mmCIF file of C-alpha atoms and ligand atoms in Angstrom:
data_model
loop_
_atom_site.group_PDB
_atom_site.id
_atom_site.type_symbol
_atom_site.label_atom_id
_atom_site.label_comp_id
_atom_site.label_asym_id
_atom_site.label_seq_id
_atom_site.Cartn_x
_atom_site.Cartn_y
_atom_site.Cartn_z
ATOM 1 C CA UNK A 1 24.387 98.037 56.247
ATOM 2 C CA UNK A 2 23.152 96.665 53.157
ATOM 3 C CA UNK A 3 24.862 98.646 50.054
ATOM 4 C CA UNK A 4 22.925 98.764 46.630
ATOM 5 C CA UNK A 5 24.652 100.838 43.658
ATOM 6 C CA UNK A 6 22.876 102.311 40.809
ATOM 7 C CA UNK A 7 25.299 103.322 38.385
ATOM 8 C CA UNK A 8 23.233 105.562 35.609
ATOM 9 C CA UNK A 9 24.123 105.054 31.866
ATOM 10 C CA UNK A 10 21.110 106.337 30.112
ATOM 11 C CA UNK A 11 21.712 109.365 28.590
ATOM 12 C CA UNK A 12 21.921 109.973 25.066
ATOM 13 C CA UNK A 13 26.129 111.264 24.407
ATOM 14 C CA UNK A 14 24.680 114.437 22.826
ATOM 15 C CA UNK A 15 27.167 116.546 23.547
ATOM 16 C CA UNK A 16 30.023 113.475 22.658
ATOM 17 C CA UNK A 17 29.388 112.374 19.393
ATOM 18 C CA UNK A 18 31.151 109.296 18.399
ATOM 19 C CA UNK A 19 30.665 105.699 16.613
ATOM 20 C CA UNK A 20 29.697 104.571 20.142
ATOM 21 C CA UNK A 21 27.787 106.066 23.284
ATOM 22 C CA UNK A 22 29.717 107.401 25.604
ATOM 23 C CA UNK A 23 29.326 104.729 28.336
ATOM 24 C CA UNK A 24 30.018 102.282 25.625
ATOM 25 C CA UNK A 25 33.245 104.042 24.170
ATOM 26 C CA UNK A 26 36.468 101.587 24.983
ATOM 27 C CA UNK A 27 38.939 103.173 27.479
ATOM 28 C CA UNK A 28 41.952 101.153 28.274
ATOM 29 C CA UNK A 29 40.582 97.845 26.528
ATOM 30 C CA UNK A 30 37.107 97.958 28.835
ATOM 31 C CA UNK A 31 33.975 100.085 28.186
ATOM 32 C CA UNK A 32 33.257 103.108 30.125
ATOM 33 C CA UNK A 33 30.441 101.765 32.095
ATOM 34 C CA UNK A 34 32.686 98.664 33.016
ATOM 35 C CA UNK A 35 35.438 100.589 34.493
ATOM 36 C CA UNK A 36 32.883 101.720 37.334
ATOM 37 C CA UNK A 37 31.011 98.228 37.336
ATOM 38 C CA UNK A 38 33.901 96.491 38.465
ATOM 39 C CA UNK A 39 35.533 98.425 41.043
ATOM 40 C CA UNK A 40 32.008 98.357 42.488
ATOM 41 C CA UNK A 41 31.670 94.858 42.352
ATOM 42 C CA UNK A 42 34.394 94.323 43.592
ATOM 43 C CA UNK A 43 34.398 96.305 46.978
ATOM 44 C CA UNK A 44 33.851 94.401 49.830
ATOM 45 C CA UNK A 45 30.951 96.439 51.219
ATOM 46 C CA UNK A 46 28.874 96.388 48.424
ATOM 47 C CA UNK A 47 25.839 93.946 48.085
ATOM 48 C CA UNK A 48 24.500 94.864 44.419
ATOM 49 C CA UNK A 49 25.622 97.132 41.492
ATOM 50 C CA UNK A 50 22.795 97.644 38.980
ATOM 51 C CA UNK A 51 22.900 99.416 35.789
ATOM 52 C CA UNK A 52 20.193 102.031 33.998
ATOM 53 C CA UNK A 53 20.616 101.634 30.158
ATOM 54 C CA UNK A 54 18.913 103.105 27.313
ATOM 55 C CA UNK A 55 17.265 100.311 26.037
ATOM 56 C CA UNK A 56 18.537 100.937 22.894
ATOM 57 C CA UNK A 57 22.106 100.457 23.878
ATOM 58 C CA UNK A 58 21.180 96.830 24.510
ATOM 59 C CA UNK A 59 23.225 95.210 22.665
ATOM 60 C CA UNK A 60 26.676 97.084 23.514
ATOM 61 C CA UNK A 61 25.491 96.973 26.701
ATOM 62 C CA UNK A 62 25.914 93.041 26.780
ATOM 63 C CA UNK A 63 29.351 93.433 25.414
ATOM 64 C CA UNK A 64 30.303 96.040 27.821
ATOM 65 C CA UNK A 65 29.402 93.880 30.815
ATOM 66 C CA UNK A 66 30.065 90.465 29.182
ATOM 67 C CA UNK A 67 31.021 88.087 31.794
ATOM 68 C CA UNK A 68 30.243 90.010 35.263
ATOM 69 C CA UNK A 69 27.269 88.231 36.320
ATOM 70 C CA UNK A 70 25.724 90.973 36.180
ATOM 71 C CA UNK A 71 21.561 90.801 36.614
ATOM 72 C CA UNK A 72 19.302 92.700 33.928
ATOM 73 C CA UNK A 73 19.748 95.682 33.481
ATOM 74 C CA UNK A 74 17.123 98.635 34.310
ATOM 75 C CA UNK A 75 15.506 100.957 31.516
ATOM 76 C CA UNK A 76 15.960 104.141 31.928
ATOM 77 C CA UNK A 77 13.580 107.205 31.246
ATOM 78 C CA UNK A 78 13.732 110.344 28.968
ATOM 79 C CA UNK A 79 15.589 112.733 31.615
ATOM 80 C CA UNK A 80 18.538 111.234 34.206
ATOM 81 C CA UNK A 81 16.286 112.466 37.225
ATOM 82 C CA UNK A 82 13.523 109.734 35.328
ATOM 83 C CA UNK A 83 16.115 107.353 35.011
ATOM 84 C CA UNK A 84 16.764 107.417 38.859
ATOM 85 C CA UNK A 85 13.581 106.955 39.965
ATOM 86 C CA UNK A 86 12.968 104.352 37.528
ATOM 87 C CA UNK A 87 16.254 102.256 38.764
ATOM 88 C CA UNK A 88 15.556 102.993 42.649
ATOM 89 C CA UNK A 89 12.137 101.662 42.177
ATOM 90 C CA UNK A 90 13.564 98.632 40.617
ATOM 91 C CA UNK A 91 15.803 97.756 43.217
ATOM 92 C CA UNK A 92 12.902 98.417 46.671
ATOM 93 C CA UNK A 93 12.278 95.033 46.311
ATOM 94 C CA UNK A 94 15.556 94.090 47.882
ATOM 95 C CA UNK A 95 15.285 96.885 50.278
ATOM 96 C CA UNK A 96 18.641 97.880 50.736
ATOM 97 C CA UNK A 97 20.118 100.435 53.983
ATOM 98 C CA UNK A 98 21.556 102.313 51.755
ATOM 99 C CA UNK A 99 22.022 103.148 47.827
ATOM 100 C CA UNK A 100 25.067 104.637 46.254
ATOM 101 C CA UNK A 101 23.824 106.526 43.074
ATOM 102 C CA UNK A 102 26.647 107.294 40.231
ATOM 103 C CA UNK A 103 27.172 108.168 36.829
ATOM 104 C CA UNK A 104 29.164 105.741 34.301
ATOM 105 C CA UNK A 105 30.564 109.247 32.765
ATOM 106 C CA UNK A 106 33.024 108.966 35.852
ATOM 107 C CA UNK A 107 34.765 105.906 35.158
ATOM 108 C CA UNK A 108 37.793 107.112 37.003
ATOM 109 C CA UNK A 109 36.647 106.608 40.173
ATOM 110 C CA UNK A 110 38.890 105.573 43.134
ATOM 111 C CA UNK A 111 37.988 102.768 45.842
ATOM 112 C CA UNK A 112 38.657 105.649 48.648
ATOM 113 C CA UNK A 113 36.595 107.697 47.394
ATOM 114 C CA UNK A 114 34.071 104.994 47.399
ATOM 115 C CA UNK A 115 34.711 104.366 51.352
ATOM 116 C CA UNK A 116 34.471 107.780 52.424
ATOM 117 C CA UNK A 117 31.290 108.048 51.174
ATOM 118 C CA UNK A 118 30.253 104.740 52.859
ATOM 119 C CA UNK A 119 31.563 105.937 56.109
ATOM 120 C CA UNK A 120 29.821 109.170 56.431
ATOM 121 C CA UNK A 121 26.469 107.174 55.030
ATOM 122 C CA UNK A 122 26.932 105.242 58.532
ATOM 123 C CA UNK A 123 25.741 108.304 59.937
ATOM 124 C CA UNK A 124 23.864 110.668 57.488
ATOM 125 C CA UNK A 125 20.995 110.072 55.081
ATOM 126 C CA UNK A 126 22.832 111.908 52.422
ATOM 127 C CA UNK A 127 26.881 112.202 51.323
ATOM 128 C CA UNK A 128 28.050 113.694 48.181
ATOM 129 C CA UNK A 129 31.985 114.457 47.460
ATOM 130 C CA UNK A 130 32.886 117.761 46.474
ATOM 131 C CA UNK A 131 36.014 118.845 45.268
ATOM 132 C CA UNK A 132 36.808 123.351 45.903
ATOM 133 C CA UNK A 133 35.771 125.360 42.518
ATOM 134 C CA UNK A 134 39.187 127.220 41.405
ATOM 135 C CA UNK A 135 37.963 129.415 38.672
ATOM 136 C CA UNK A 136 36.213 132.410 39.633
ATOM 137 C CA UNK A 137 32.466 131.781 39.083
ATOM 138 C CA UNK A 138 30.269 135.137 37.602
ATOM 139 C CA UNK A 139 26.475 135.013 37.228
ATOM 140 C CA UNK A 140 26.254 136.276 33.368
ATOM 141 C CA UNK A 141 22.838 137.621 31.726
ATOM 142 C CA UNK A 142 22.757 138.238 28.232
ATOM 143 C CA UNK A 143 26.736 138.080 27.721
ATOM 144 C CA UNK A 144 27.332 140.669 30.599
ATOM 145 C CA UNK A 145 28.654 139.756 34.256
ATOM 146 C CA UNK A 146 25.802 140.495 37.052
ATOM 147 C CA UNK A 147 27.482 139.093 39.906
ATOM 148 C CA UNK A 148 30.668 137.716 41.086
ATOM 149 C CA UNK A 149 29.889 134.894 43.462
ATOM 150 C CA UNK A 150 31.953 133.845 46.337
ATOM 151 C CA UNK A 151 34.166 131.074 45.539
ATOM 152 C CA UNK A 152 35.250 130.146 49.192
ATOM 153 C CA UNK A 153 31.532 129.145 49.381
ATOM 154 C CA UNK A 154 31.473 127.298 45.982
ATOM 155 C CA UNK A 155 32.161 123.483 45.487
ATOM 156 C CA UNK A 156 31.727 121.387 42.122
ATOM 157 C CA UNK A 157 29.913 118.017 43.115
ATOM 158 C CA UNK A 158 30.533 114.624 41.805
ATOM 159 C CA UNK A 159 29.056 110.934 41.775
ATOM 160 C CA UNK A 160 28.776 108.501 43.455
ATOM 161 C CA UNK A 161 26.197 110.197 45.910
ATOM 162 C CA UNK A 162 24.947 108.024 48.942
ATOM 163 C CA UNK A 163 21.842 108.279 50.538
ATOM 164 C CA UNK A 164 19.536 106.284 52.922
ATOM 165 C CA UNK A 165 17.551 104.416 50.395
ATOM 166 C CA UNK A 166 13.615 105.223 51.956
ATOM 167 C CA UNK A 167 14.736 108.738 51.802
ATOM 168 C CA UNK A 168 15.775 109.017 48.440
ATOM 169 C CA UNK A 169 13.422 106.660 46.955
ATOM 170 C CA UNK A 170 10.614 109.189 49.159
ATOM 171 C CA UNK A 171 12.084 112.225 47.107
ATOM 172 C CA UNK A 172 12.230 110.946 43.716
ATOM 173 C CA UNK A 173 8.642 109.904 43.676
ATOM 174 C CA UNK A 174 7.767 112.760 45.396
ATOM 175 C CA UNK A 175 9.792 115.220 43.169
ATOM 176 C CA UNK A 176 8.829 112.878 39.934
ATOM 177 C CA UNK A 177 9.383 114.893 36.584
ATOM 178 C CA UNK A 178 11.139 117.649 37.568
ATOM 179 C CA UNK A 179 14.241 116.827 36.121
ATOM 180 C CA UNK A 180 16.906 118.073 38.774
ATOM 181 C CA UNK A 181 20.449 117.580 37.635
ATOM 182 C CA UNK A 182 22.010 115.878 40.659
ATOM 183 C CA UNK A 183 19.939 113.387 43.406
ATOM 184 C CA UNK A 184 20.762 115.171 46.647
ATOM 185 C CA UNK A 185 18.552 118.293 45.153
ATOM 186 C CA UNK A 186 15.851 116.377 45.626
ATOM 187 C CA UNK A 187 16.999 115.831 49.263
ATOM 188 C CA UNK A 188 17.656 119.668 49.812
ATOM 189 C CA UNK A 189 13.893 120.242 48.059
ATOM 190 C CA UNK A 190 12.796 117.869 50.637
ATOM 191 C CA UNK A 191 14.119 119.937 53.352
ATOM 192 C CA UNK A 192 16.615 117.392 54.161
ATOM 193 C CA UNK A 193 20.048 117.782 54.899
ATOM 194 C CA UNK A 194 23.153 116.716 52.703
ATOM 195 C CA UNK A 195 26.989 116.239 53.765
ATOM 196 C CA UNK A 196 29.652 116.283 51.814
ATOM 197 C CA UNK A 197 33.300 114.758 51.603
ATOM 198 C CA UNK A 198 36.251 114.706 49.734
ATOM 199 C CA UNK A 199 35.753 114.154 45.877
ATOM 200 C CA UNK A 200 38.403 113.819 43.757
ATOM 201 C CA UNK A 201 40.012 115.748 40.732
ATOM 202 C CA UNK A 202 40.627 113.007 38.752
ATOM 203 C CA UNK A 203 37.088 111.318 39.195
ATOM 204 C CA UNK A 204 35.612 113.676 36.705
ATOM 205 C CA UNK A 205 33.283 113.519 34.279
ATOM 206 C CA UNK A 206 33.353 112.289 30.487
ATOM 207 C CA UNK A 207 31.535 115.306 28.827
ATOM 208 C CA UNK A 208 32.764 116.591 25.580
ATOM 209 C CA UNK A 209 35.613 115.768 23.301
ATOM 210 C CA UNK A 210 38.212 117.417 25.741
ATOM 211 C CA UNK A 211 37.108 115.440 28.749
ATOM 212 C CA UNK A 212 38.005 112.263 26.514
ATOM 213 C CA UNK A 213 41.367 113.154 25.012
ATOM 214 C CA UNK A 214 42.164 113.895 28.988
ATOM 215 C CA UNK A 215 40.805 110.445 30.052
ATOM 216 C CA UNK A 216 42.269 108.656 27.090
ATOM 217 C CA UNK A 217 45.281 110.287 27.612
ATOM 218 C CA UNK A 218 45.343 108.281 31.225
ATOM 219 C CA UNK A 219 46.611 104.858 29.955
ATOM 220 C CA UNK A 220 50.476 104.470 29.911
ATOM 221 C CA UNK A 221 52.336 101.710 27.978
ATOM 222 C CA UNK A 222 55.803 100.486 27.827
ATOM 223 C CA UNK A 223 57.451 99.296 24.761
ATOM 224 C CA UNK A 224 61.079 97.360 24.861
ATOM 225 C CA UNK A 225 63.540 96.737 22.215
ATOM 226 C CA UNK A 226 66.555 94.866 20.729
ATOM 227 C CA UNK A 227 68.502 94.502 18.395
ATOM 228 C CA UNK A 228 72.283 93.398 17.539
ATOM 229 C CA UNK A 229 74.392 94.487 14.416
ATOM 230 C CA UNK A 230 77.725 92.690 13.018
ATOM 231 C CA UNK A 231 80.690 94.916 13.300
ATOM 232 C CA UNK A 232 83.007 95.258 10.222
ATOM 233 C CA UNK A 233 86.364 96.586 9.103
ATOM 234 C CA UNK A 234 85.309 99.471 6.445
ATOM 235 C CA UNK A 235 86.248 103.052 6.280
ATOM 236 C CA UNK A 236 84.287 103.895 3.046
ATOM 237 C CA UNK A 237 80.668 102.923 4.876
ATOM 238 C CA UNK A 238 79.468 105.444 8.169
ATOM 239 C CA UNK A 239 79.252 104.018 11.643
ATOM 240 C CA UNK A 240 75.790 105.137 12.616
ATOM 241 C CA UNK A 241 74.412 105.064 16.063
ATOM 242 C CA UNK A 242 71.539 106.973 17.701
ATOM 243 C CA UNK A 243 71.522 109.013 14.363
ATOM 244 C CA UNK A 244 75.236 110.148 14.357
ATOM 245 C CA UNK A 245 77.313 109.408 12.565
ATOM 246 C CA UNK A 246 80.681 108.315 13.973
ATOM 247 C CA UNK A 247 84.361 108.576 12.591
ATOM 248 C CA UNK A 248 86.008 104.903 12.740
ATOM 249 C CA UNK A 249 86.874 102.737 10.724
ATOM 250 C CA UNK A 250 84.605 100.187 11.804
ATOM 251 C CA UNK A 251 81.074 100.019 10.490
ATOM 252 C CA UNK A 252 77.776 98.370 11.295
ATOM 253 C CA UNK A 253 76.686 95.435 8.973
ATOM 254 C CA UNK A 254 73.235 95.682 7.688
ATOM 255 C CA UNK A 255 70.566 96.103 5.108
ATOM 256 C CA UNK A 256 69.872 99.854 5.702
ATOM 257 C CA UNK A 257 72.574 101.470 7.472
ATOM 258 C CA UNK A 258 72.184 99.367 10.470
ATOM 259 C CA UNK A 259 72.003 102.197 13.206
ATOM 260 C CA UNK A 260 71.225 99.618 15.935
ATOM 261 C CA UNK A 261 69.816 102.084 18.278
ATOM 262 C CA UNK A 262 67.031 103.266 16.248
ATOM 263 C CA UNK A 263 66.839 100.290 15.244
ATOM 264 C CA UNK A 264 66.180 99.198 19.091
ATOM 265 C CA UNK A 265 63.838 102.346 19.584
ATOM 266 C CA UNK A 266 61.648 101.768 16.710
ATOM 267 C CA UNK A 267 60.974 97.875 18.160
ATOM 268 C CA UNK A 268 60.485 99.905 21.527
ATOM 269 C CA UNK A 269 57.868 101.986 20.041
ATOM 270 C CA UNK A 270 56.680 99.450 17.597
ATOM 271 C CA UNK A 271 55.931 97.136 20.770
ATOM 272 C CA UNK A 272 54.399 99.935 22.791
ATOM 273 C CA UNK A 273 51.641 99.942 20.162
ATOM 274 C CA UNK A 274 51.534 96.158 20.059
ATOM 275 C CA UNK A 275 52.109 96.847 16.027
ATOM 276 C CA UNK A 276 54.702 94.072 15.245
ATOM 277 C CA UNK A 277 57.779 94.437 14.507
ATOM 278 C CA UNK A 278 60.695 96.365 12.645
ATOM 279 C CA UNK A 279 61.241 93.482 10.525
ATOM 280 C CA UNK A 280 57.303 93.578 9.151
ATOM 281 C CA UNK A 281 57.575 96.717 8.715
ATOM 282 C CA UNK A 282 60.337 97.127 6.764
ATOM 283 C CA UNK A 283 61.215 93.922 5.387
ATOM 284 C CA UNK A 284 65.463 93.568 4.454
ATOM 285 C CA UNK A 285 64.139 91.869 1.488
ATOM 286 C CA UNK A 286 62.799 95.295 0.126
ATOM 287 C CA UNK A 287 65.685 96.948 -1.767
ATOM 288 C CA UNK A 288 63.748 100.483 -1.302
ATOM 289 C CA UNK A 289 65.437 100.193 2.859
ATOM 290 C CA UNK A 290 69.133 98.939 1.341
ATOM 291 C CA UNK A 291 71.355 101.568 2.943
ATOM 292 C CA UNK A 292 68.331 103.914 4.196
ATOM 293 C CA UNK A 293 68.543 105.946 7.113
ATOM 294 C CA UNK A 294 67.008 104.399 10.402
ATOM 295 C CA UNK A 295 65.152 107.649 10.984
ATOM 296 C CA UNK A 296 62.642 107.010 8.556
ATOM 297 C CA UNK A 297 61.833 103.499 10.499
ATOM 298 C CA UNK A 298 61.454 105.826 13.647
ATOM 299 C CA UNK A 299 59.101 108.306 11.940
ATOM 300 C CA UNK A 300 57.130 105.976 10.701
ATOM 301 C CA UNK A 301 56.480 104.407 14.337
ATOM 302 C CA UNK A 302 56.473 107.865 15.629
ATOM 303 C CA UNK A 303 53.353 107.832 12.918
ATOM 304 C CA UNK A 304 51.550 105.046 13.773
ATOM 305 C CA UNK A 305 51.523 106.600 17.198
ATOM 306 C CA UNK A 306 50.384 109.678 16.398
ATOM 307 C CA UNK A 307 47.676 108.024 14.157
ATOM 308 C CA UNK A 308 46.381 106.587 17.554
ATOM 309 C CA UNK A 309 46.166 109.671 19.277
ATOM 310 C CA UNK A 310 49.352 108.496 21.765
ATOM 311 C CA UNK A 311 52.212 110.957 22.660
ATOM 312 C CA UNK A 312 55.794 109.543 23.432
ATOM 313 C CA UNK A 313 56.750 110.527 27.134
ATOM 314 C CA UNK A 314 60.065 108.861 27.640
ATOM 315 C CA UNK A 315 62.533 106.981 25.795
ATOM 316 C CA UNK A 316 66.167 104.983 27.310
ATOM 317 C CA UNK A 317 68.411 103.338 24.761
ATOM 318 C CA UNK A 318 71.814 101.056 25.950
ATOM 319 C CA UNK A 319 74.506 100.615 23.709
ATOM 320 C CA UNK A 320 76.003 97.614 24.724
ATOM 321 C CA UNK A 321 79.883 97.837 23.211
ATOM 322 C CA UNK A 322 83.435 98.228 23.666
ATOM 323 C CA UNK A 323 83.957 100.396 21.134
ATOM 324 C CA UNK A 324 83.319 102.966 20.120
ATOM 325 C CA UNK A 325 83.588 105.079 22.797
ATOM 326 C CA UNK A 326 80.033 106.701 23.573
ATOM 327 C CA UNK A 327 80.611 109.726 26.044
ATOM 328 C CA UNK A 328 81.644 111.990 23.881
ATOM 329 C CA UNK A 329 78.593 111.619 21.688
ATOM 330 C CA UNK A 330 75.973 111.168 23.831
ATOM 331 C CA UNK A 331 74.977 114.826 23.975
ATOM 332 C CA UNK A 332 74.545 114.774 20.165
ATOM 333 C CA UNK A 333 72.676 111.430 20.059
ATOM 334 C CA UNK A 334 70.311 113.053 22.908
ATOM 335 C CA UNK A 335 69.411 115.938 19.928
ATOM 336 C CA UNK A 336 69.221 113.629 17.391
ATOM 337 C CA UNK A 337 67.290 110.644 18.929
ATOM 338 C CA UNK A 338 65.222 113.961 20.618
ATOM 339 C CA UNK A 339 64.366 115.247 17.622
ATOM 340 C CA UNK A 340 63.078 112.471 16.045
ATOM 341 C CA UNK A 341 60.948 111.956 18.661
ATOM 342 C CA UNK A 342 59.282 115.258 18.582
ATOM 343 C CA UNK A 343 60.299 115.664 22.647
ATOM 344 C CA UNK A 344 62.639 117.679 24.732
ATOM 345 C CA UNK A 345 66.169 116.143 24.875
ATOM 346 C CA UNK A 346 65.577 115.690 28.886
ATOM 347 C CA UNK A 347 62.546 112.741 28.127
ATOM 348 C CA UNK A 348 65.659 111.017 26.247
ATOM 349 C CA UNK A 349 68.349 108.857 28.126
ATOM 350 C CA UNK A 350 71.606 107.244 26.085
ATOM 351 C CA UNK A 351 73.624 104.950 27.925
ATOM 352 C CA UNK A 352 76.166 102.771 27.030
ATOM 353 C CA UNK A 353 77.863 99.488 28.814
ATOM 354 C CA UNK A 354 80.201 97.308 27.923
ATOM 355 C CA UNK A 355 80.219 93.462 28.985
ATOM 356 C CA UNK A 356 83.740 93.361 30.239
ATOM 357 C CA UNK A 357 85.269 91.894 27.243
ATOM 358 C CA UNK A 358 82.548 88.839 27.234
ATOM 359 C CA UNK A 359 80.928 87.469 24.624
ATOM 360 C CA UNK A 360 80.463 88.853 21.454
ATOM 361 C CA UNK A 361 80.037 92.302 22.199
ATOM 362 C CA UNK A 362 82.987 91.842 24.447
ATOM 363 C CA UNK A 363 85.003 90.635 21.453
ATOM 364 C CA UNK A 364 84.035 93.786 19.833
ATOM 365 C CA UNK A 365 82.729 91.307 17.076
ATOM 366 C CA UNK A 366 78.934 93.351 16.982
ATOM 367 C CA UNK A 367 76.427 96.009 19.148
ATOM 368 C CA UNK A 368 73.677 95.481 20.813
ATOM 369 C CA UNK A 369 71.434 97.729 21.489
ATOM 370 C CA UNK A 370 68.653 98.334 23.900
ATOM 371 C CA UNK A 371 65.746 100.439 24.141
ATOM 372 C CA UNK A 372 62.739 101.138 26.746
ATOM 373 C CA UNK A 373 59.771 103.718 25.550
ATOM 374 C CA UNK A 374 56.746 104.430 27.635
ATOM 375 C CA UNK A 375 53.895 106.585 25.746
ATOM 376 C CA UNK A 376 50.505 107.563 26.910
ATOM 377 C CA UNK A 377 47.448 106.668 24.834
HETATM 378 MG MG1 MG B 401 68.551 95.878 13.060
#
């Protein structure tokens, strides 16, 4: 069975307003539309992917795809059910078996998703996934409820839809202009019959500005970092770690006050956001960080990732050391380190280890310090 996909991308982000269209809007590094290019290119069972732009989009168009091998794209029409048509007529020269028709608004799409609708398509003329409706649904006329409708017997349905491609390509010319929202209508209008499988809750659709932060949201990063502080003999300066402050008569060596576990947690979260470094930041040549509190250096990372939209889901920090001691304040580093980090003190681990009296940390001569952050942006 020959396989064509059309994916559609021709719409005009109305209801998304940003400095790009919405199938040109970078998700993860890649462009919308490119997220559901390549995982159709790249499955095994399918001869051609094709792409309906708005010819205006042109030029991000070429950027989105850059490199795919992609042939021209199709121009779309005023209204998606135009667009369709438009693309299905483009591709009956090749005459495919079948076409799978879906929207670059779901770039979330999974590759079993894709095969179940191939599979029932091997013996129906028209398969679209559904996934069950879990709100009630009322019928509402002028702001008051006129029916409640039966939700057992409701389904929301998603892309990609597969049909035989003579029958669909019959039904859009035949149905031409009536601007349906979804292609198997135009099978049911026909009088034809339509299957459905298993969609998939996360294959939904970029809409409006809470369907983005929910997709954006998807992409998880991991940050790591180091760092290692001198150990000295002085009562009159505080041994910080993890933001406590610790009674000995050792101290940490250092420009600020050399709390080497924020010091690790800020790299952490400093390399999550591929921003550089703690050093560029806050340069030990600046006298405005001589003794400062490490906090700051973690609020201002916890900044820069709130300027990007991210949220910090986990953070683990080792204190590599022979002394001090660390059990008894780990609860209290948890808080601090917790707090700092705008999260609940059970998304923040503090361990310690020492190195069994081995090298310099061994020789109690400095700490090291550790850290591991993942965040979702
Ligand atoms: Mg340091």
């Amino acid at each position: 069975m020959k396989i064509a996909v059309l994916i559609v991308a021709a719409g005009k982000s109305s209801r998304l307003p940003g400095d790009r269209p919405k199938p040109y809007r970078l998700l993860a590094g890649r462009a919308v539309v490119r997220h559901s290019v390549e995982i159709f290119t790249n499955h095994p069972d399918i001869a051609t992917v094709h792409v309906v732009i708005n010819p205006v989009h042109r030029p991000l168009y070429d950027e989105a795809v850059a490199k795919l091998g992609l042939s021209q794209p199709i121009e779309g029409g005023a209204e998606r059910q135009d667009s369709v048509r438009l693309g299905l007529e483009a591709l009956a020269v090749q005459s495919p078996d079948a076409v799978l028709i879906h929207d670059a608004a779901r770039p979330c799409i999974s590759v079993a998703l894709i095969d179940r609708v191939i599979a029932a398509l091997k013996t129906h003329d028209a398969v679209i996934p559904v996934i069950p409706v879990n709100d009630t649904i009322k019928r509402v006329q002028d702001g008051a409820v006129s029916e409640t409708l039966p939700r057992h017997e409701l389904m929301a349905v998603q892309t990609p839809q597969g049909f035989s491609f003579s029958v669909i390509l019959a039904a859009h010319r035949r149905f031409a202009g009536q601007a349906m929202t979804d292609d198997a209508a135009l099978i049911e209008a026909a009088g034809g019959s339509v299957v459905t499988v298993e969609g998939e809750v996360e294959n939904f659709k970029l809409t409006n500005a809470a369907d983005w932060e929910r997709m954006y949201r998807m992409e998880t990063r991991t940050g790591m970092g180091f760092d290692v502080h001198r150990l000295t003999e002085d009562a009159g300066r505080p041994l910080m770690l993890c933001g406590v402050e610790i009674a000995s008569e050792w101290a940490l060596e250092g420009h600020s006050d050399a709390d080497v576990g924020l010091h690790a947690l800020t790299d952490a979260l400093l390399g999550a956001l591929a921003a550089g470094d703690i050093g560029q930041h806050f340069p030990p040549s600046d006298p405005k960080w001589k003794n400062a509190d490490s906090s700051a250096f973690v609020a201002e990372a916890m900044r820069l990732l709130a300027e990007r939209g991210g949220q910090l889901n986990h953070a683990d920090i080792t204190l590599i050391c022979e002394q001090p001691k660390i059990g008894p304040h780990r609860d209290a580093m948890r808080q601090k380190v917790a707090g700092l980090l705008h999260v609940d003190a059970s998304r923040v681990s503090i361990k310690a280890t020492t190195t069994e009296g081995l090298g310099f940390t061994g020789r109690g001569e400095g700490i090291a310090a550790q850290a591991v952050v993942t965040i979702s942006i």
